[in-house]
Every structure is written in structure tokens, then in C-alpha cells.
PDB file of C-alpha atoms in Angstrom:
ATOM      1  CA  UNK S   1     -91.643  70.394-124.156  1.00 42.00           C
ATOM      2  CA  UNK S   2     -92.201  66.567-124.706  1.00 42.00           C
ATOM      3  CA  UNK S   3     -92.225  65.001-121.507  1.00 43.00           C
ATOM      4  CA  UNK S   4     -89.372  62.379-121.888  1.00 44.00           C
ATOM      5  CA  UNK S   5     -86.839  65.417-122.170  1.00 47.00           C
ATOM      6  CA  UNK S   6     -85.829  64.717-118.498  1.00 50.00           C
ATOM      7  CA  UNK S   7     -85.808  61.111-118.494  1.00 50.00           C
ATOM      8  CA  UNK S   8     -83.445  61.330-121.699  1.00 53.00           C
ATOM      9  CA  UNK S   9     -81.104  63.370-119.549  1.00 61.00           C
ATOM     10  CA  UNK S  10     -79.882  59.686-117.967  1.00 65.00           C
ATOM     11  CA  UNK S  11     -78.509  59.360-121.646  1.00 71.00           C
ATOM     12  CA  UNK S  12     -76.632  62.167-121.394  1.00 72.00           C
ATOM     13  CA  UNK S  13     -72.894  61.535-120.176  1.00 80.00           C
ATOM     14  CA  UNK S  14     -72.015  63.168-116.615  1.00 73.00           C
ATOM     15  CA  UNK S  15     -70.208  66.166-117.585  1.00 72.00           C
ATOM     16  CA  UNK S  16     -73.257  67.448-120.164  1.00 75.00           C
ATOM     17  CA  UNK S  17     -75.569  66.387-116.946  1.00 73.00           C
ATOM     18  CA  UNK S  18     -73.579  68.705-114.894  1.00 72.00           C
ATOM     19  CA  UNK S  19     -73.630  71.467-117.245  1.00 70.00           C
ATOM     20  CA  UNK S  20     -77.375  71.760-118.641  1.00 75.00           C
ATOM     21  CA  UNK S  21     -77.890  71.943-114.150  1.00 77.00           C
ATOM     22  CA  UNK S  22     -75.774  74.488-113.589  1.00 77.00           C
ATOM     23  CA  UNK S  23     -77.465  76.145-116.919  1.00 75.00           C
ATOM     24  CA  UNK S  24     -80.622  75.672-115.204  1.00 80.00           C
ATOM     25  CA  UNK S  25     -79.840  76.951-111.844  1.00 75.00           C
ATOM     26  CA  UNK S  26     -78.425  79.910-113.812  1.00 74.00           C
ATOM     27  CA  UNK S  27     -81.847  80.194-115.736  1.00 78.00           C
ATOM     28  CA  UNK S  28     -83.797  80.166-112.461  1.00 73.00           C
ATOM     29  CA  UNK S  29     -81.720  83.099-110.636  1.00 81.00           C
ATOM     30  CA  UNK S  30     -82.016  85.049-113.608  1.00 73.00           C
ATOM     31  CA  UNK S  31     -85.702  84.310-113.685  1.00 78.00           C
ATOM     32  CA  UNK S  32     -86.725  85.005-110.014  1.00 84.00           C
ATOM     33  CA  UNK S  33     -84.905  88.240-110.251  1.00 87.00           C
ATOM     34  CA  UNK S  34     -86.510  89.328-112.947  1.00 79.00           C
ATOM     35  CA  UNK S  35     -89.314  88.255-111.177  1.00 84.00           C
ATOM     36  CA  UNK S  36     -89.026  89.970-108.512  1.00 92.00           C
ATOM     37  CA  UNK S  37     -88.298  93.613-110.261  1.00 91.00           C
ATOM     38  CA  UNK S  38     -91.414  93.236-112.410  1.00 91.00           C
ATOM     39  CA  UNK S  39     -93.513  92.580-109.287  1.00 92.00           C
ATOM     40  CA  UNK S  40     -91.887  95.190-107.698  1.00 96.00           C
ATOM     41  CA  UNK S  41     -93.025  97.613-110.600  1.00 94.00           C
ATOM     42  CA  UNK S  42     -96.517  96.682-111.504  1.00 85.00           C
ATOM     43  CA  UNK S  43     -97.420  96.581-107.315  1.00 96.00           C
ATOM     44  CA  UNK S  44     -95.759 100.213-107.305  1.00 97.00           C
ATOM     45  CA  UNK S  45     -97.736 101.558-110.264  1.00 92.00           C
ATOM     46  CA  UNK S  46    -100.865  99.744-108.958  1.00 89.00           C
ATOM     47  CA  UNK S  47    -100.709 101.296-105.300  1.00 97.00           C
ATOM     48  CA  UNK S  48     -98.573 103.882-104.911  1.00 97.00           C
ATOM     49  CA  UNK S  49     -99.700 107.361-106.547  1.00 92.00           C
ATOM     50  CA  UNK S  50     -99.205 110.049-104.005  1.00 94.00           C
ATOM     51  CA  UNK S  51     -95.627 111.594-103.395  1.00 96.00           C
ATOM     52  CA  UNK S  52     -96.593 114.310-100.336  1.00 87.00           C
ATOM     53  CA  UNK S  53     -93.935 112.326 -98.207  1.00 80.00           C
ATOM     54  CA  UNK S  54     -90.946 109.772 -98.419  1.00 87.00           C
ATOM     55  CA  UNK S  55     -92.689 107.046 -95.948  1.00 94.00           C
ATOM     56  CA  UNK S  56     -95.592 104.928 -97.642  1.00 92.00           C
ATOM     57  CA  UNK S  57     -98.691 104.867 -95.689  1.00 95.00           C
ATOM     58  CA  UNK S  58    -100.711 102.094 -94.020  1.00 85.00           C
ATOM     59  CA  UNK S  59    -102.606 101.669 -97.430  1.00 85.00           C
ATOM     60  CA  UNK S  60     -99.862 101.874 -99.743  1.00 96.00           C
ATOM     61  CA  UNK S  61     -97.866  98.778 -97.673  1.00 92.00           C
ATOM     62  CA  UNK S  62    -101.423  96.738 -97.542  1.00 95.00           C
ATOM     63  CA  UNK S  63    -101.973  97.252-100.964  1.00 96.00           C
ATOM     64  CA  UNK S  64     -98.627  96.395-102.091  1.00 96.00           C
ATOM     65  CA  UNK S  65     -98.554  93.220-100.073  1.00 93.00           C
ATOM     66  CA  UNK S  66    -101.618  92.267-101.174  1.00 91.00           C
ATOM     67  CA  UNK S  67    -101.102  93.034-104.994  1.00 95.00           C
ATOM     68  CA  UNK S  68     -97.723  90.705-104.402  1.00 95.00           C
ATOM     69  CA  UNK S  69     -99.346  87.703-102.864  1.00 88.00           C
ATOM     70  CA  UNK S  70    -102.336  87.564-105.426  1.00 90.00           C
ATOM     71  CA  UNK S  71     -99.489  87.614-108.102  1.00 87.00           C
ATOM     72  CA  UNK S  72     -97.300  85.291-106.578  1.00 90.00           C
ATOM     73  CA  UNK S  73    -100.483  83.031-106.060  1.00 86.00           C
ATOM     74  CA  UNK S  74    -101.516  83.476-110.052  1.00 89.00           C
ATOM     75  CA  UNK S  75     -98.034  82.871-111.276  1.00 88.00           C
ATOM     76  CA  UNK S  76     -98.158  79.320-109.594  1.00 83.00           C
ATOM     77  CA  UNK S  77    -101.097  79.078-110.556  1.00 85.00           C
ATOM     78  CA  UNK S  78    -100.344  79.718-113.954  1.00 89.00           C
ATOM     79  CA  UNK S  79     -97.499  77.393-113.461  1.00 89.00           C
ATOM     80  CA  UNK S  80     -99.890  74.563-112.698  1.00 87.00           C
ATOM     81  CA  UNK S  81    -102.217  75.138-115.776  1.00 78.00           C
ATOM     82  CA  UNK S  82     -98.805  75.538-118.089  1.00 83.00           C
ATOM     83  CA  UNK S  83     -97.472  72.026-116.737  1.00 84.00           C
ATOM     84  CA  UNK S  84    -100.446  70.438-117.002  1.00 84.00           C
ATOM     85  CA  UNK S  85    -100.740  71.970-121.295  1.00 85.00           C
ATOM     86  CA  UNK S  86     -97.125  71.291-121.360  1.00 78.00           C
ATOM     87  CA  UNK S  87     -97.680  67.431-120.891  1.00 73.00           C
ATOM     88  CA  UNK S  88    -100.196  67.207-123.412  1.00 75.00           C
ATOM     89  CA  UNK S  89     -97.945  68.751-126.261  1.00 65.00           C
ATOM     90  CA  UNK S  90     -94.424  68.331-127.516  1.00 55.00           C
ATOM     91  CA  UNK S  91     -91.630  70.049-129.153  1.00 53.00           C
ATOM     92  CA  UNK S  92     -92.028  67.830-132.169  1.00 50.00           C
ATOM     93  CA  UNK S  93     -93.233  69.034-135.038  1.00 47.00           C
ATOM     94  CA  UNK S  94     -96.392  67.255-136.225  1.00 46.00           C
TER      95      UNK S  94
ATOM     96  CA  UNK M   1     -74.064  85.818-108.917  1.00 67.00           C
ATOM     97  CA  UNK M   2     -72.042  88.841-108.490  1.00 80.00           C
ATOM     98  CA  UNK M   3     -72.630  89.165-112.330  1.00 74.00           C
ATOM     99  CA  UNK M   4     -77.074  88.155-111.991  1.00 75.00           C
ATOM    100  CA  UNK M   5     -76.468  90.598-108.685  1.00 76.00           C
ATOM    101  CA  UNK M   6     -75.122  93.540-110.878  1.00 81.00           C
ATOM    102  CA  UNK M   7     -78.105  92.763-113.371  1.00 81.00           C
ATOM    103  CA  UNK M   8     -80.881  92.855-111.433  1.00 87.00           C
ATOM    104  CA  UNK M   9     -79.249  96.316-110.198  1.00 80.00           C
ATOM    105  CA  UNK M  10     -79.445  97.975-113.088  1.00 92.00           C
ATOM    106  CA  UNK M  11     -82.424  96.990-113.990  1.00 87.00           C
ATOM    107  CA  UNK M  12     -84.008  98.058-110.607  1.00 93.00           C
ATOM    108  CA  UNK M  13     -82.375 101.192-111.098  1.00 93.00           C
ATOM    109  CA  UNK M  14     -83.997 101.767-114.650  1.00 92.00           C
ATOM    110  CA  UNK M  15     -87.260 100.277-113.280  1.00 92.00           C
ATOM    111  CA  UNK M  16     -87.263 103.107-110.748  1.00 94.00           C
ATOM    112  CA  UNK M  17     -86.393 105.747-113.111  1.00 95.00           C
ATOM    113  CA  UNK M  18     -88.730 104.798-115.640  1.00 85.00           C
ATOM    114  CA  UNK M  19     -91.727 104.375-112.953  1.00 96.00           C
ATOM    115  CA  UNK M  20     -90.823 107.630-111.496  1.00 97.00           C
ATOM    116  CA  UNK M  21     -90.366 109.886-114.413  1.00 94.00           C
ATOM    117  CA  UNK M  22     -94.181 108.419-115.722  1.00 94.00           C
ATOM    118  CA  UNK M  23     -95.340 109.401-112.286  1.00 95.00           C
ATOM    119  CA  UNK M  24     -93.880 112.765-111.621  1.00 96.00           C
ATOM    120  CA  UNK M  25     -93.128 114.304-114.607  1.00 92.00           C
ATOM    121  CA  UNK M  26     -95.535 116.380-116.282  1.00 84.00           C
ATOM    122  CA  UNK M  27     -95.812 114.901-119.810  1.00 80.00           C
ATOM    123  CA  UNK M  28     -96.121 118.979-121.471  1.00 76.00           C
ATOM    124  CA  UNK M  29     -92.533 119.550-121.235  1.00 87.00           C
ATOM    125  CA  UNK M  30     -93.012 123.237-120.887  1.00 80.00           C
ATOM    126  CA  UNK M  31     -88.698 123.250-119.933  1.00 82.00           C
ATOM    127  CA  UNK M  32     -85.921 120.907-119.330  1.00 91.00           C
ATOM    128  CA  UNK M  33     -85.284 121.861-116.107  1.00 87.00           C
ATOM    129  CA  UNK M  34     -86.996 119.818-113.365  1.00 93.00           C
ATOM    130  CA  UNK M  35     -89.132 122.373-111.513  1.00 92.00           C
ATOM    131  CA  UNK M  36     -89.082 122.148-107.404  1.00 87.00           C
ATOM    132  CA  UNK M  37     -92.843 119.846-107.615  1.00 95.00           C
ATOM    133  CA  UNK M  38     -91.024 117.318-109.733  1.00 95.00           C
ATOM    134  CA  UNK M  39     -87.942 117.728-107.720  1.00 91.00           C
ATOM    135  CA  UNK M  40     -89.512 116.806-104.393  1.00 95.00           C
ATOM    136  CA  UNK M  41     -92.036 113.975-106.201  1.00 97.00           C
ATOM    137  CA  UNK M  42     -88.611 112.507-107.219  1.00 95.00           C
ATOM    138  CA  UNK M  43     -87.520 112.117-104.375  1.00 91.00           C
ATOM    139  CA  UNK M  44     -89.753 110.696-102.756  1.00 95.00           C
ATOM    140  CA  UNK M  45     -91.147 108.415-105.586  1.00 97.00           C
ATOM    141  CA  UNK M  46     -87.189 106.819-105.492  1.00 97.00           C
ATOM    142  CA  UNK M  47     -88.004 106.346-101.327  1.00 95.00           C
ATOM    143  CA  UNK M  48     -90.983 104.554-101.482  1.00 96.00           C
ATOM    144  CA  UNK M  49     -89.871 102.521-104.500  1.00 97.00           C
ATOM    145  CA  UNK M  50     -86.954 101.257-102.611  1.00 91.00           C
ATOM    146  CA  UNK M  51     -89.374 100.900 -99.470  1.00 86.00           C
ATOM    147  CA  UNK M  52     -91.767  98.714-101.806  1.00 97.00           C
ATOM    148  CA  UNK M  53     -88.361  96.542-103.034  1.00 95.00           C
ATOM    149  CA  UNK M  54     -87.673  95.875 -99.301  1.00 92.00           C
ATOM    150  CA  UNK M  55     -91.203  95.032 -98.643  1.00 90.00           C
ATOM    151  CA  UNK M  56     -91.852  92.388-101.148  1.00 95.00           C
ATOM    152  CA  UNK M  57     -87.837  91.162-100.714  1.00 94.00           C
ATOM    153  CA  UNK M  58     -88.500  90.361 -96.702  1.00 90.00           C
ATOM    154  CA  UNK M  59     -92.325  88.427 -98.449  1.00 89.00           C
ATOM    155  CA  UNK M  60     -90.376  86.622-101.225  1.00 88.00           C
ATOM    156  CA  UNK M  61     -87.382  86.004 -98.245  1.00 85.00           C
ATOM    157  CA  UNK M  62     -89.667  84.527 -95.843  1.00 69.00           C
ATOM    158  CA  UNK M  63     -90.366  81.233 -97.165  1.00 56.00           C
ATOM    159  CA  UNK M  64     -93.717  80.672 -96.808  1.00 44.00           C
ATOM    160  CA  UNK M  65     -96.676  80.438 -98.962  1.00 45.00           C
ATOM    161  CA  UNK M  66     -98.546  83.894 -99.597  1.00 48.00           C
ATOM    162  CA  UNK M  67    -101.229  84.291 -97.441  1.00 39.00           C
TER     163      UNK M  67
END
């Protein structure tokens, strides 16, 4: 994305403003929910695999929050290292 | 939201079903009824993936950086 997109936004009139916000608080709901059932999913699969009884054990519940937090921590992580290729590249065709 | 809210139900519920057929069901398919193991792995699969949902809801919920 070529890093003057948001800076062109003061070009924009209000009303289009207003809209590609709301699109992007949209975007972001829709993201961190989606999010959140994939991490849901691959710490399940990675942690839980024994079905003797409905209540998860002491191990299941460390593993799971630990498999979370190490994801959460690559994703902005990941984040960081995407910005940082994201300002040396644009949407331009060269 | 109510609409993103409905979404993100479904697609738990498929999550769940998906994740819990691949764990409990044995992959021979020797009938199509569900036989009282794969009953009771059901079950409880569904109960501890809601349990896991909760879990990392009340971490994503509480605001602060992962540990």
C-alpha cells in the first residue's frame, strides 16, 4: 500500500471520509472475529486430544493459554515486520 | 454487529463440528450410525471447545498485553 494513501484521505470530501471509516471499522470486527475463531481452533487441535471427560484439565487450559499468547505475540509481530515491508513498496505498478 | 455477531456464530459452530468430527470420528466408516465411543467423545469434544472459546474470549477481553 503506498504510504501517502492516508494522507490523500484529507482530499477526500467528508462524507467519502466518513464512509471508507465506518468501512474500516467494519473490516476490523470482521477481522478480529475471525481472528479469534481461528485461534480458537488451531489452540484446540494443538492441546486438546483426550475426550474421557467434559472439563479440560490443568494442562489442557495452560497449554491453550499459552498456545494463544505466543500467537497473539507473533501476529503483532508479524504486524510489525508487514508495516515496516509495506512502507518500502507500493500499490503502483512499476 | 448483530449481523458480524450471527457470523462469527456460525462459523464457531462449523469450527466445532469440523474439529470434532476429525477428532472423534473414526475415519473407517464401518456404519453411519455414531456408535456410543463417538457419541460420548462428541460430547465432550463440543464442552471443552466451548470451554477453550471462553478461555481465550476472557484473554482477548482483558486488555492487556499477553504475558
Amino acid at each position: 500500500m503506498d504510504k501517502n494513501i492516508i494522507s490523500d484521505l484529507d482530499n477526500f470530501p467528508e462524507e467519502d471520509k466518513q464512509r471508507m471509516s465506518t468501512m474500516a471499522d467494519q473490516l476490523q470486527i470482521r477481522d478480529s472475529l475471525r481472528m479469534y475463531n481461528s485461534l480458537v481452533e488451531k489452540c484446540f487441535k494443538e492441546c486438546v486430544n483426550t475426550f474421557y471427560r467434559k472439563s479440560m484439565t490443568k494442562q489442557e487450559e495452560t497449554c491453550v493459554l499459552r498456545c494463544a499468547q505466543k500467537y497473539l505475540r507473533l501476529s503483532m509481530q508479524v504486524g510489525l515486520r508487514f508495516s515496516d515491508l509495506n512502507q518500502g513498496s507500493s500499490t503502483t505498478d512499476k | 454487529m448483530a449481523e458480524k455477531e450471527m457470523e462469527y456464530r456460525v462459523e464457531l459452530f462449523n469450527k466445532m463440528t469440523q474439529t470434532c468430527f476429525n477428532k472423534c470420528v473414526d475415519n473407517r466408516y464401518k456404519e453411519s450410525e455414531l456408535n456410543m465411543g463417538e457419541n460420548s467423545c462428541i460430547d465432550h469434544c463440543a464442552s471443552k471447545y466451548w470451554h477453550v472459546t471462553n478461555l481465550i474470549g476472557l484473554l482477548l477481553g482483558s486488555g492487556r498485553p499477553p504475558m
